[in-house]
Short mmCIF file of C-alpha atoms in Angstrom, two decimals:
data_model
loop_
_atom_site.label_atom_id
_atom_site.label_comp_id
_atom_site.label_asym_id
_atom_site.label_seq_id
_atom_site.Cartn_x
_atom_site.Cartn_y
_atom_site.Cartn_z
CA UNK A 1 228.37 137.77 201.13
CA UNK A 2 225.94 138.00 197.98
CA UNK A 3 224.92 134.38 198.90
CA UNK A 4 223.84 135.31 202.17
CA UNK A 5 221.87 138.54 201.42
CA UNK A 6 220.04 136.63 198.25
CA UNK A 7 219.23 133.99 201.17
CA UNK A 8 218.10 136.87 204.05
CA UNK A 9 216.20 138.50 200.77
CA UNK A 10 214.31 135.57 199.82
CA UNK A 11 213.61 134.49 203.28
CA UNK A 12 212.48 137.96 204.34
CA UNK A 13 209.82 137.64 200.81
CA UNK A 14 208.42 134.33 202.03
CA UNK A 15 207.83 135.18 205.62
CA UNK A 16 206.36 138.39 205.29
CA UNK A 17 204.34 137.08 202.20
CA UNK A 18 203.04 134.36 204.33
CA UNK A 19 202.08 136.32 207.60
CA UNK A 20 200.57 138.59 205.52
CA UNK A 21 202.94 141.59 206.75
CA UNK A 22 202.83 142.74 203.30
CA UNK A 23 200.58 142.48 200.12
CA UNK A 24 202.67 140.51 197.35
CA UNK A 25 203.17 143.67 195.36
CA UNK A 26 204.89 145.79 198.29
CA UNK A 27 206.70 142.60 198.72
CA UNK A 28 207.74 142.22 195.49
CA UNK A 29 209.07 146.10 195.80
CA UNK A 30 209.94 146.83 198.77
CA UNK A 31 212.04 143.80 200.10
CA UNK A 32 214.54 144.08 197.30
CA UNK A 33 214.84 147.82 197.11
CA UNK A 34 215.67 147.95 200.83
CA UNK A 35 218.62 145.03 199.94
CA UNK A 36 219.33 146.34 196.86
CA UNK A 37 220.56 149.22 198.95
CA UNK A 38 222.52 146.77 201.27
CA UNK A 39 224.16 145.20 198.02
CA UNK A 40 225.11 148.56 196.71
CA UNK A 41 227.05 149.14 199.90
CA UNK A 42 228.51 146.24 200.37
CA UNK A 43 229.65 145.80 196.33
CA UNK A 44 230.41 149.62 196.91
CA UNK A 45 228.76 150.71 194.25
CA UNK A 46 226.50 153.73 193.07
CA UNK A 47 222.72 154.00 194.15
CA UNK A 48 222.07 154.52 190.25
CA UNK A 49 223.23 151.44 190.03
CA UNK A 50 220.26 149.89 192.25
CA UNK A 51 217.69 152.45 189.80
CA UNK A 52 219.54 150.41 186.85
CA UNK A 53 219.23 146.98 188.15
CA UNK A 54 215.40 147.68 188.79
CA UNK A 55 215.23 148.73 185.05
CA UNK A 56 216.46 145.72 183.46
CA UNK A 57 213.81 143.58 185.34
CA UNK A 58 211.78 145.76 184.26
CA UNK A 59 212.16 146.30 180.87
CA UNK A 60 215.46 145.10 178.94
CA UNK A 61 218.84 144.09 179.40
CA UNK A 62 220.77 144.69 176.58
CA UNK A 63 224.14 142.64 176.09
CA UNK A 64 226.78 144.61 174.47
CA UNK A 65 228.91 142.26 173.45
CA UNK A 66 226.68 139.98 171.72
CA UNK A 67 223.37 142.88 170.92
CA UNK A 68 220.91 140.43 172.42
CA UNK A 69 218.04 142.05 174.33
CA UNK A 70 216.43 140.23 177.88
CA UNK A 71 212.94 141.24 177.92
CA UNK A 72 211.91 142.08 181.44
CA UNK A 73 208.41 141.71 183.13
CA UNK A 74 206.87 144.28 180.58
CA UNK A 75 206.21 141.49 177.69
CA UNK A 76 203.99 139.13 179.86
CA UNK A 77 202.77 142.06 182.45
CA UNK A 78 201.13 143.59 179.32
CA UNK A 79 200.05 139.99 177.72
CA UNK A 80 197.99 139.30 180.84
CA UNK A 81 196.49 142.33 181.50
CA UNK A 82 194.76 141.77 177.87
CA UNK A 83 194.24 138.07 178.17
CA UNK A 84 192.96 138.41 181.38
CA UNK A 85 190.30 141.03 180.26
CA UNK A 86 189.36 139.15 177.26
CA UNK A 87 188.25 135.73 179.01
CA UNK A 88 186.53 138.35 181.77
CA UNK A 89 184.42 139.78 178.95
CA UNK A 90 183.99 136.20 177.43
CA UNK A 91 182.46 134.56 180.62
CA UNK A 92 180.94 137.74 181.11
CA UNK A 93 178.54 137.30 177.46
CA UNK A 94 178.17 133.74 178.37
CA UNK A 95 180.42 131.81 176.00
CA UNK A 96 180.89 129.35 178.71
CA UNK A 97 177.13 128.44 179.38
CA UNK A 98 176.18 126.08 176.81
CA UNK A 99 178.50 123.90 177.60
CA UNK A 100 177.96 124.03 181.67
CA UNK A 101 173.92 123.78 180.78
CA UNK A 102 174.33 120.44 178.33
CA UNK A 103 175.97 118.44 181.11
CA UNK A 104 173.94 119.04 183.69
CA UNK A 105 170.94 118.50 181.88
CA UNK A 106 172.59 115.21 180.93
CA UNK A 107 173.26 114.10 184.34
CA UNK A 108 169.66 112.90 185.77
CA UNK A 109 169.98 109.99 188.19
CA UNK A 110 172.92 108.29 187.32
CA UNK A 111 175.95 108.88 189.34
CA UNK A 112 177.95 108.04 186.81
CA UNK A 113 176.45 110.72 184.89
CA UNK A 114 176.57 113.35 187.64
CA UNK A 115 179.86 112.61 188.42
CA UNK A 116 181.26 113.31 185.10
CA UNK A 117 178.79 116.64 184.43
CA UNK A 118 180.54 118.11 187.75
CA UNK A 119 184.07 117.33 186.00
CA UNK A 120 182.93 119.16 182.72
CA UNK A 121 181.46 121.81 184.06
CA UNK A 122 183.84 122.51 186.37
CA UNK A 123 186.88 122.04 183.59
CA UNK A 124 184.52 124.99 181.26
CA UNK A 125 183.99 127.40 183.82
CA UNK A 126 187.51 127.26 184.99
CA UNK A 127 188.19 128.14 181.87
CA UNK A 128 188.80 131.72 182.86
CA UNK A 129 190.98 131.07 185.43
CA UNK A 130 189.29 131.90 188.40
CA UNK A 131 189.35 129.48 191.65
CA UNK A 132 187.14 131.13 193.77
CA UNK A 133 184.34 131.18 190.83
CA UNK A 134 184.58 128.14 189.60
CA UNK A 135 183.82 126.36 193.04
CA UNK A 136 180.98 129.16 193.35
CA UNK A 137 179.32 128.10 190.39
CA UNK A 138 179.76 124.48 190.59
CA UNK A 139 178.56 124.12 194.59
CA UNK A 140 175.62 125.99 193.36
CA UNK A 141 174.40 123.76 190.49
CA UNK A 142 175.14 120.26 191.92
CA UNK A 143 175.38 120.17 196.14
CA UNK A 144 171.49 119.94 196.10
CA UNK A 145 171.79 117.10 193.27
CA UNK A 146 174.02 115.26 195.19
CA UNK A 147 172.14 115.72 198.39
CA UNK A 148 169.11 114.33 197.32
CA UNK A 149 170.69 111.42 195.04
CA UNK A 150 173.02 110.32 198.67
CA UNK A 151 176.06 111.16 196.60
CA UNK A 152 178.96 111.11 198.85
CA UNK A 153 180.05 115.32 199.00
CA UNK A 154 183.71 115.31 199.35
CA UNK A 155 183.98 113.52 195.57
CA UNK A 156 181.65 116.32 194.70
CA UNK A 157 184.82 118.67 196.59
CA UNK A 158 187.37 116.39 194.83
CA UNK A 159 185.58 115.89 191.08
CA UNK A 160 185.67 120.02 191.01
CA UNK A 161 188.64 121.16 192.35
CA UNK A 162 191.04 118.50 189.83
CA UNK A 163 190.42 120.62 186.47
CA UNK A 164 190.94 123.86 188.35
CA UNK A 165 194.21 122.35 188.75
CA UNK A 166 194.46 121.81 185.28
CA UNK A 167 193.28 124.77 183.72
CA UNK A 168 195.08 127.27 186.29
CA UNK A 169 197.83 126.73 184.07
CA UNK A 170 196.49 128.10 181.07
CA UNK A 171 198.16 131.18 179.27
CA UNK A 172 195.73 133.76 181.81
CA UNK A 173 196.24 131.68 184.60
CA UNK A 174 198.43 132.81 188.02
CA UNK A 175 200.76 129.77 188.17
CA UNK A 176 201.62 130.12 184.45
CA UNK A 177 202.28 134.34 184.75
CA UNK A 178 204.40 133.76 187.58
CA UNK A 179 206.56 130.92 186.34
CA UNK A 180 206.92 132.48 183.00
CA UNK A 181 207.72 135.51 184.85
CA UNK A 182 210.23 134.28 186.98
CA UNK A 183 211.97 132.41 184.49
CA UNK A 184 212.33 135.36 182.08
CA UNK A 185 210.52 133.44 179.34
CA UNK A 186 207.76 134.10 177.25
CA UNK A 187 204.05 132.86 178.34
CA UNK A 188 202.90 131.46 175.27
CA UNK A 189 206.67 129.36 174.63
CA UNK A 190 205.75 128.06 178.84
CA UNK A 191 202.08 127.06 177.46
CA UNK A 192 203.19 125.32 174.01
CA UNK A 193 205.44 123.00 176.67
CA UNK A 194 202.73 121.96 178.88
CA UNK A 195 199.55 121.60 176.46
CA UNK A 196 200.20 118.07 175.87
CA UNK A 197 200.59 117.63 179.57
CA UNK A 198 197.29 118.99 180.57
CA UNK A 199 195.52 117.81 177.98
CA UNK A 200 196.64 114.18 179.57
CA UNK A 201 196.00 115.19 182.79
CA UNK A 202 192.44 116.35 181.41
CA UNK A 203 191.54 112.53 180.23
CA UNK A 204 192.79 111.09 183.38
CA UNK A 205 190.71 113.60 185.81
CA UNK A 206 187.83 112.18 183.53
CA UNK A 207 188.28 108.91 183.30
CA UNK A 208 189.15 109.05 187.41
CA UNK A 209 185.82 110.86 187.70
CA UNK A 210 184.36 108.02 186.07
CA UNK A 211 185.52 105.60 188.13
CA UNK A 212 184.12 107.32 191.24
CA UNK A 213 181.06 107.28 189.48
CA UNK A 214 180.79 103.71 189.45
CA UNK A 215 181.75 103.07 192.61
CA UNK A 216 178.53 105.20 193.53
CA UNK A 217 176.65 103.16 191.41
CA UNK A 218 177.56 100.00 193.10
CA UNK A 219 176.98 101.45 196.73
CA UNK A 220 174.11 102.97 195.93
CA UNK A 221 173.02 99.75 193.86
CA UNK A 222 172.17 101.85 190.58
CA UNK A 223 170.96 99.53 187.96
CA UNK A 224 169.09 102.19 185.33
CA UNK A 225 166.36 100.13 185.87
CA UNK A 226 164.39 101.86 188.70
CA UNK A 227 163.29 105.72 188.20
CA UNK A 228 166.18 107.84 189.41
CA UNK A 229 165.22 110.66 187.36
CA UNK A 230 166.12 114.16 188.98
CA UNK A 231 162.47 116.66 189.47
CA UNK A 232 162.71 118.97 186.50
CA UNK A 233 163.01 121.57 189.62
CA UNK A 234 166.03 120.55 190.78
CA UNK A 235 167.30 120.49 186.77
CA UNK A 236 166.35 124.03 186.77
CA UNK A 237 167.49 125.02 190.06
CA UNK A 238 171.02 123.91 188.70
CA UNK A 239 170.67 125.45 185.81
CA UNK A 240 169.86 128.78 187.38
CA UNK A 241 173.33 128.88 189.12
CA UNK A 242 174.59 129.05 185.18
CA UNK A 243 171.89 131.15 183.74
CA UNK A 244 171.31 133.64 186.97
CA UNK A 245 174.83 134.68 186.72
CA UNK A 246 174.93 138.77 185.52
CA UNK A 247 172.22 137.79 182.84
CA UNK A 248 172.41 141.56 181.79
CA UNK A 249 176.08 140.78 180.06
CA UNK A 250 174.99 137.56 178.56
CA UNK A 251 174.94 137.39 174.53
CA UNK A 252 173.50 134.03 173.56
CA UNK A 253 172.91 135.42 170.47
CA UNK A 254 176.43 136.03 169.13
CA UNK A 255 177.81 132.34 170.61
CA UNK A 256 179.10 131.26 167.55
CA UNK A 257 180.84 134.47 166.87
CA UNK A 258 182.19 134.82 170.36
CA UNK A 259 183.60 130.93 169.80
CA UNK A 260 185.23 131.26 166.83
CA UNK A 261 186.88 134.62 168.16
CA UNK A 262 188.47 132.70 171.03
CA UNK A 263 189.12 129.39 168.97
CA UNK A 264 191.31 131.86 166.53
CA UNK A 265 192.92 133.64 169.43
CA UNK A 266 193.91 130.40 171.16
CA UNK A 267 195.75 129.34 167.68
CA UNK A 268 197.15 132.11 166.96
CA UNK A 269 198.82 132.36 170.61
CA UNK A 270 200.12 128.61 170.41
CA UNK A 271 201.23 129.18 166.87
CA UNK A 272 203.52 132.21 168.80
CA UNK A 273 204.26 134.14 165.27
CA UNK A 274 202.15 137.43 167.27
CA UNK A 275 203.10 138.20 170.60
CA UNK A 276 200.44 137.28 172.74
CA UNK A 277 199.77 140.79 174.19
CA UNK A 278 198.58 141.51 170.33
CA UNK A 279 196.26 139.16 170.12
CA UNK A 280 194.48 139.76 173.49
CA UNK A 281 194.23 143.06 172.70
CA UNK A 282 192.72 143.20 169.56
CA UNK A 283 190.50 139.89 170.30
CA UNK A 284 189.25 142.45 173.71
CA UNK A 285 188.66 144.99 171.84
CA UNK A 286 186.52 143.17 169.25
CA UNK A 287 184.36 141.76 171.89
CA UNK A 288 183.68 144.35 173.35
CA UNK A 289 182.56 146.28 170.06
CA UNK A 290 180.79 143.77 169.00
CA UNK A 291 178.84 142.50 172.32
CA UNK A 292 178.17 146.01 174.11
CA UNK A 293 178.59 148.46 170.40
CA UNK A 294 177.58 151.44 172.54
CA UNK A 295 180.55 153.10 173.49
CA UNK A 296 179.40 153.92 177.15
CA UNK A 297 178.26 149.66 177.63
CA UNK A 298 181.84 149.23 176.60
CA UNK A 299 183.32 151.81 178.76
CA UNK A 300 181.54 149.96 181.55
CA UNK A 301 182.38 146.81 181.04
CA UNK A 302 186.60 147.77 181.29
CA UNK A 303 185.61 149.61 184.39
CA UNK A 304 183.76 146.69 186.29
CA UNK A 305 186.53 144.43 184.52
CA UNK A 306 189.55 146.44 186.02
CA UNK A 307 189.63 144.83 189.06
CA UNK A 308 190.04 141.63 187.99
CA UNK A 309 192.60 143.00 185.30
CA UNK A 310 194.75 145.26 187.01
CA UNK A 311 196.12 143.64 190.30
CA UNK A 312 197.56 140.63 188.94
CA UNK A 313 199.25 142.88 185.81
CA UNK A 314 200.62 145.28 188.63
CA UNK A 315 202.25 142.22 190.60
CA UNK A 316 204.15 141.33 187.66
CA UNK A 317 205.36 144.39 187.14
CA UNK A 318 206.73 144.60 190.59
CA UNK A 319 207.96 141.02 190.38
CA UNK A 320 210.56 142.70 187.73
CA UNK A 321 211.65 144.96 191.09
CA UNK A 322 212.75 141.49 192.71
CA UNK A 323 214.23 140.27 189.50
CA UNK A 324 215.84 142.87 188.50
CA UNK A 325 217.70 143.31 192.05
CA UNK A 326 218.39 139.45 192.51
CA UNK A 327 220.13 139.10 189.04
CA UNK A 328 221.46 142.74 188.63
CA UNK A 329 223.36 142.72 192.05
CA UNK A 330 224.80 138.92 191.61
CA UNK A 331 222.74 137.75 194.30
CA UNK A 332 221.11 135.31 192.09
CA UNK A 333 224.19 133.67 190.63
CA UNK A 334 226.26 133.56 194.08
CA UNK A 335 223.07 131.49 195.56
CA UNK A 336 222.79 129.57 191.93
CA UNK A 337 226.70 128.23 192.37
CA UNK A 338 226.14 127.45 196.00
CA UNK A 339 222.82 125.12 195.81
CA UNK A 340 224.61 123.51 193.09
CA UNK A 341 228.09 122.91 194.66
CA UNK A 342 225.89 121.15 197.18
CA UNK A 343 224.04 118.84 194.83
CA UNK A 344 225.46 115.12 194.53
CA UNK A 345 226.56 114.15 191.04
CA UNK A 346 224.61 111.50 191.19
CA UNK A 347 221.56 113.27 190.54
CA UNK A 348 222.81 115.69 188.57
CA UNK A 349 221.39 113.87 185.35
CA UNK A 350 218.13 113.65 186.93
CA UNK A 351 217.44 117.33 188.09
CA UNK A 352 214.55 118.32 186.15
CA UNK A 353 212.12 115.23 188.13
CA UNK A 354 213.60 115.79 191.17
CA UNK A 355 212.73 119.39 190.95
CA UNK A 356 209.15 118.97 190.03
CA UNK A 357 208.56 116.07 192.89
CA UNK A 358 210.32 118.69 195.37
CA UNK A 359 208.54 121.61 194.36
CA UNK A 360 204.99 119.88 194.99
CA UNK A 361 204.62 119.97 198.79
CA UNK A 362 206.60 124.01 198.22
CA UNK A 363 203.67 124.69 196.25
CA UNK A 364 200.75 123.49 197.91
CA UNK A 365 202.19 125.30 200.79
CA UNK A 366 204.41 128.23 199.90
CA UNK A 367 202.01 131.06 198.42
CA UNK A 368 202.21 130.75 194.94
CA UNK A 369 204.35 134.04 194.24
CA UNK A 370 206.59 133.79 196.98
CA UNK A 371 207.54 129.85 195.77
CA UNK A 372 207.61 131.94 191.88
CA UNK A 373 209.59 134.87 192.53
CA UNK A 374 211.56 133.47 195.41
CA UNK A 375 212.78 129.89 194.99
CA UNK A 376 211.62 129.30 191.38
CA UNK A 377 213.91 132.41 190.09
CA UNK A 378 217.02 130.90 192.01
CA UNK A 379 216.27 127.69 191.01
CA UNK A 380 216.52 128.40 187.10
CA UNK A 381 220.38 129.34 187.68
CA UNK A 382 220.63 126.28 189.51
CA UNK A 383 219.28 123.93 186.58
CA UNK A 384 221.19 126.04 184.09
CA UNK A 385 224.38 124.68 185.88
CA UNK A 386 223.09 121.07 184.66
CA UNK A 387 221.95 121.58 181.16
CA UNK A 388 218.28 122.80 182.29
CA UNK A 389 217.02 125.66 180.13
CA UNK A 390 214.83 128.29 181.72
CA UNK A 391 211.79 126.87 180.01
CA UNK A 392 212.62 122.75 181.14
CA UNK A 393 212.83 124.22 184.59
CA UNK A 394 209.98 126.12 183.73
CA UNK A 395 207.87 123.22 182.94
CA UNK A 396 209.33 121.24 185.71
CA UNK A 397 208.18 123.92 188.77
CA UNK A 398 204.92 123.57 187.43
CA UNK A 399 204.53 119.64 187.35
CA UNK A 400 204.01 120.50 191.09
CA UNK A 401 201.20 122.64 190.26
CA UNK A 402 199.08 118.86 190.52
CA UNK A 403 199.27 119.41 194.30
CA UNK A 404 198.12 123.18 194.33
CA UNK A 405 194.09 122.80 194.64
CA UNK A 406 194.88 121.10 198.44
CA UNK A 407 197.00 124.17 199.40
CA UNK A 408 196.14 125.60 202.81
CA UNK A 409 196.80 129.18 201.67
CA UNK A 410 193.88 129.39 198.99
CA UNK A 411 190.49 130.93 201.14
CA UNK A 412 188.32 129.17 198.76
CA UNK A 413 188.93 125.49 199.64
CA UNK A 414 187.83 126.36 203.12
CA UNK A 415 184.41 127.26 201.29
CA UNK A 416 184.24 124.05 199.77
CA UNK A 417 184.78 122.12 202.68
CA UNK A 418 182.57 123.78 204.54
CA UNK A 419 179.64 123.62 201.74
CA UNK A 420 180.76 119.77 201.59
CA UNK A 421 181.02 118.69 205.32
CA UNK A 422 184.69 117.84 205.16
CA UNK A 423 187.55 119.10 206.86
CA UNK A 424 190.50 120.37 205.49
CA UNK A 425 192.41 117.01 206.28
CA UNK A 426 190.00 114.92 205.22
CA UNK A 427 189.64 116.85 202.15
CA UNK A 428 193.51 116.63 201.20
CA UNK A 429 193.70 113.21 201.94
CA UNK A 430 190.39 112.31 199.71
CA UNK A 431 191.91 114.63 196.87
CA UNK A 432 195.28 112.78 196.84
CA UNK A 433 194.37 109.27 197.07
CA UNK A 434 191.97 109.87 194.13
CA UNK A 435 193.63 112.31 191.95
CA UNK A 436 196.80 114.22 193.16
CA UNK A 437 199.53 111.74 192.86
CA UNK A 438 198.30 110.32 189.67
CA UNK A 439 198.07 113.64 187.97
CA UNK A 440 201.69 114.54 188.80
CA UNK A 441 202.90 110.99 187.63
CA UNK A 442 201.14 111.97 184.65
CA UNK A 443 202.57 115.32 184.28
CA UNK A 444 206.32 113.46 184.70
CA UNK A 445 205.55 110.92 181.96
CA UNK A 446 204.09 113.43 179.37
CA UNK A 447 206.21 115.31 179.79
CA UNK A 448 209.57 113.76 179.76
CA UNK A 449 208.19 111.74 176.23
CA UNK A 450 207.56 115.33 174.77
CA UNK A 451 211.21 116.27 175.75
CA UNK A 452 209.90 119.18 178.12
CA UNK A 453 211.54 117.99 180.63
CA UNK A 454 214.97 116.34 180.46
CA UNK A 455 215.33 112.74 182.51
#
């Protein structure tokens, strides 16, 4: 019985998540109170039972037996509603620019060269983890370059969406929250596993980028020979798309400060001695002191910031409703023994691939937190019956994360298609032939020599 209601529960998240019946955090909360109520009746049990369950996902479990406390949602919730605000404020003052502003002005008339500024500058400003942004600001500084050099526009769609891909996963990105979420483990442990992985997948996007740039070179018959200079307007006009950006919050002027700030942050959270919510929160409120100093420019800044902060720190929280319920009640651990029972021995010693090639296509097109909080959470009970640790499957859920930039569920794509004359098909298909399978192949290899995932 606690098989089938963990099935009708996570079925119920999904479909009402995708038909957009309900916003992810009443889904997170309100699907599995409502069978956390069924459970209760059907285990015959006491509604403060249901309160208790919600508690533990929540906060802590603590183990009697043994002493050992399981953290709940409230470690990370808090850890990215500080890291979050800090790499706001950060491409807020501009840390970000220099970077953006050196490739383009690099680029001129070589394709070569404008192919890989788009892949730098679109790997810095996703920096902060923002899809929708990053394609902003990229369109804006190169679709007029590449419209008057005869570029072909859907590599421009392809060469900026890849390191979005990438650097989603950071420590402040959605896919990383959510899996570390749903898999009960800490953030910065999750990001420790899959640095080396990204950082691979980093040199391949650029050295794929710069293999589409010579193939433009020989269409286009580019010999470096003939004036192909860009007008200095055009450099400016892509330069503007960087500069013109809130220019109110920038602070060129403390840089180097600003860099070193985030350089220490970033070691001390893959070091993992302070808990990352620490850091963040100091590193914020540093920033901001030393950026804004007047207490009412500082003020400001959280209350411009707090809608970028707030909503994804309030999902997590209710994503400990759902996994409090689903592992409190049983439900979790009935579904767990079932999948497994099912799976053929043969493969048993090869679970951790075969999970990460199946949970592609879910993730491209699942939303992210219903593929998170409702298969991913099952499926770490389901590895733990072979061997997998929370953080292998961890790792393994989010080798997938190479197909996410084609998914049909993120609005912004649909801007960047239309910006770049391509379909949505077209798009996919121009994406995976030049990047998407050999990122994930990538992904597998790294990470199965690292011993993040098990073979």
């Amino acid at each position: 019985m606690l098989t089938v209601l963990a099935l009708a529960m996570i079925t119920a998240f999904i479909v009402l998540l995708s038909a957009k019946k309900l916003s992810v955090f009443t889904a997170l909360t309100l699907i599995p109170f409502v069978f956390g109520i069924v459970a209760v009746a059907v285990m015959g049990s006491n509604i403060l039972e249901l309160a208790g369950w919600i508690q533990e996902g929540i906060f802590f479990k603590l183990n009697t037996e043994t002493g050992k406390i399981s953290w709940g949602v409230i470690s990370p919730a808090i850890t990215i509603l500080f890291s979050i605000l800090y790499f706001d404020i950060m491409l807020g003052v501009g840390l970000f620019d220099p970077v953006a502003e050196f490739f383009i002005k690099k680029a001129k008339g070589d394709p070569l060269k404008v192919l890989l500024s788009t892949v730098m500058v679109s790997s810095v400003v996703a920096f902060n983890g923002d899809t929708t942004t990053t394609i902003i600001i990229c369109i804006s500084a190169f679709i007029s370059l590449y419209k008057q050099m005869n570029l072909k526009l859907s590599y421009l769609a392809v060469t900026i969406v890849a390191p979005i891909g990438i650097w989603n996963m950071l420590p402040w990105g959605g896919p990383t929250i959510a899996s570390a979420t749903a898999q009960g483990i800490e953030i910065n442990e999750l990001f420790r596993e899959l640095l080396p992985g990204l950082l691979a997948a980093q040199a391949a996007v650029i050295l794929l980028a710069m293999r589409l740039g010579f193939k433009e070179r020989r269409r286009l018959g580019y010999t470096g020979k003939k004036n192909a200079d860009v007008s200095e307007e055009h450099i400016q006009k892509m330069l503007n798309a960087i500069r013109e950006k809130d220019p109110d919050l920038k602070r060129p002027g403390l840089f180097i400060f600003n860099l070193v700030l985030t350089l220490a942050a970033l070691a001390l959270l893959i070091q993992g001695e302070i808990h990352g919510s620490i850091i963040f929160m100091m590193s914020s409120a540093i920033a901001l002191i030393v950026n804004y100093r007047k207490a009412d420019l500082c003020s400001g800044r959280l209350e411009d910031l707090a809608a970028d902060v707030l909503p994804t720190a309030i999902v997590t929280m209710g994503a400990g409703v759902f996994s409090g319920v689903l592992t409190g009640s049983g439900m979790a651990a009935a579904l767990a023994d079932s999948i497994a029972a099912m799976i053929p021995t043969s493969l048993s010693s090869h679970m951790a691939p075969v999970y990460s090639i199946i949970a592609a296509p879910a993730i491209c097109f699942l939303p992210q937190d219903a593929f998170y909080f409702g298969i991913a959470s099952v499926m770490k009970d389901v590895m733990g019956s072979f061997g997998i640790t929370p953080l292998q499957a961890a790792v393994a859920s989010m080798a997938g994360q190479s197909f996410r930039l084609v998914s049909p569920v993120i609005p912004a794509l649909y801007m960047l298609c239309g910006e770049t004359k391509l379909n949505f098909v077209e798009f996919q298909k121009e994406y995976m032939k030049n990047y998407g399978w050999i990122i994930i192949l990538i992904y597998l290899a790294v990470f199965g020599l690292t011993g993040a995932l098990p073979y």
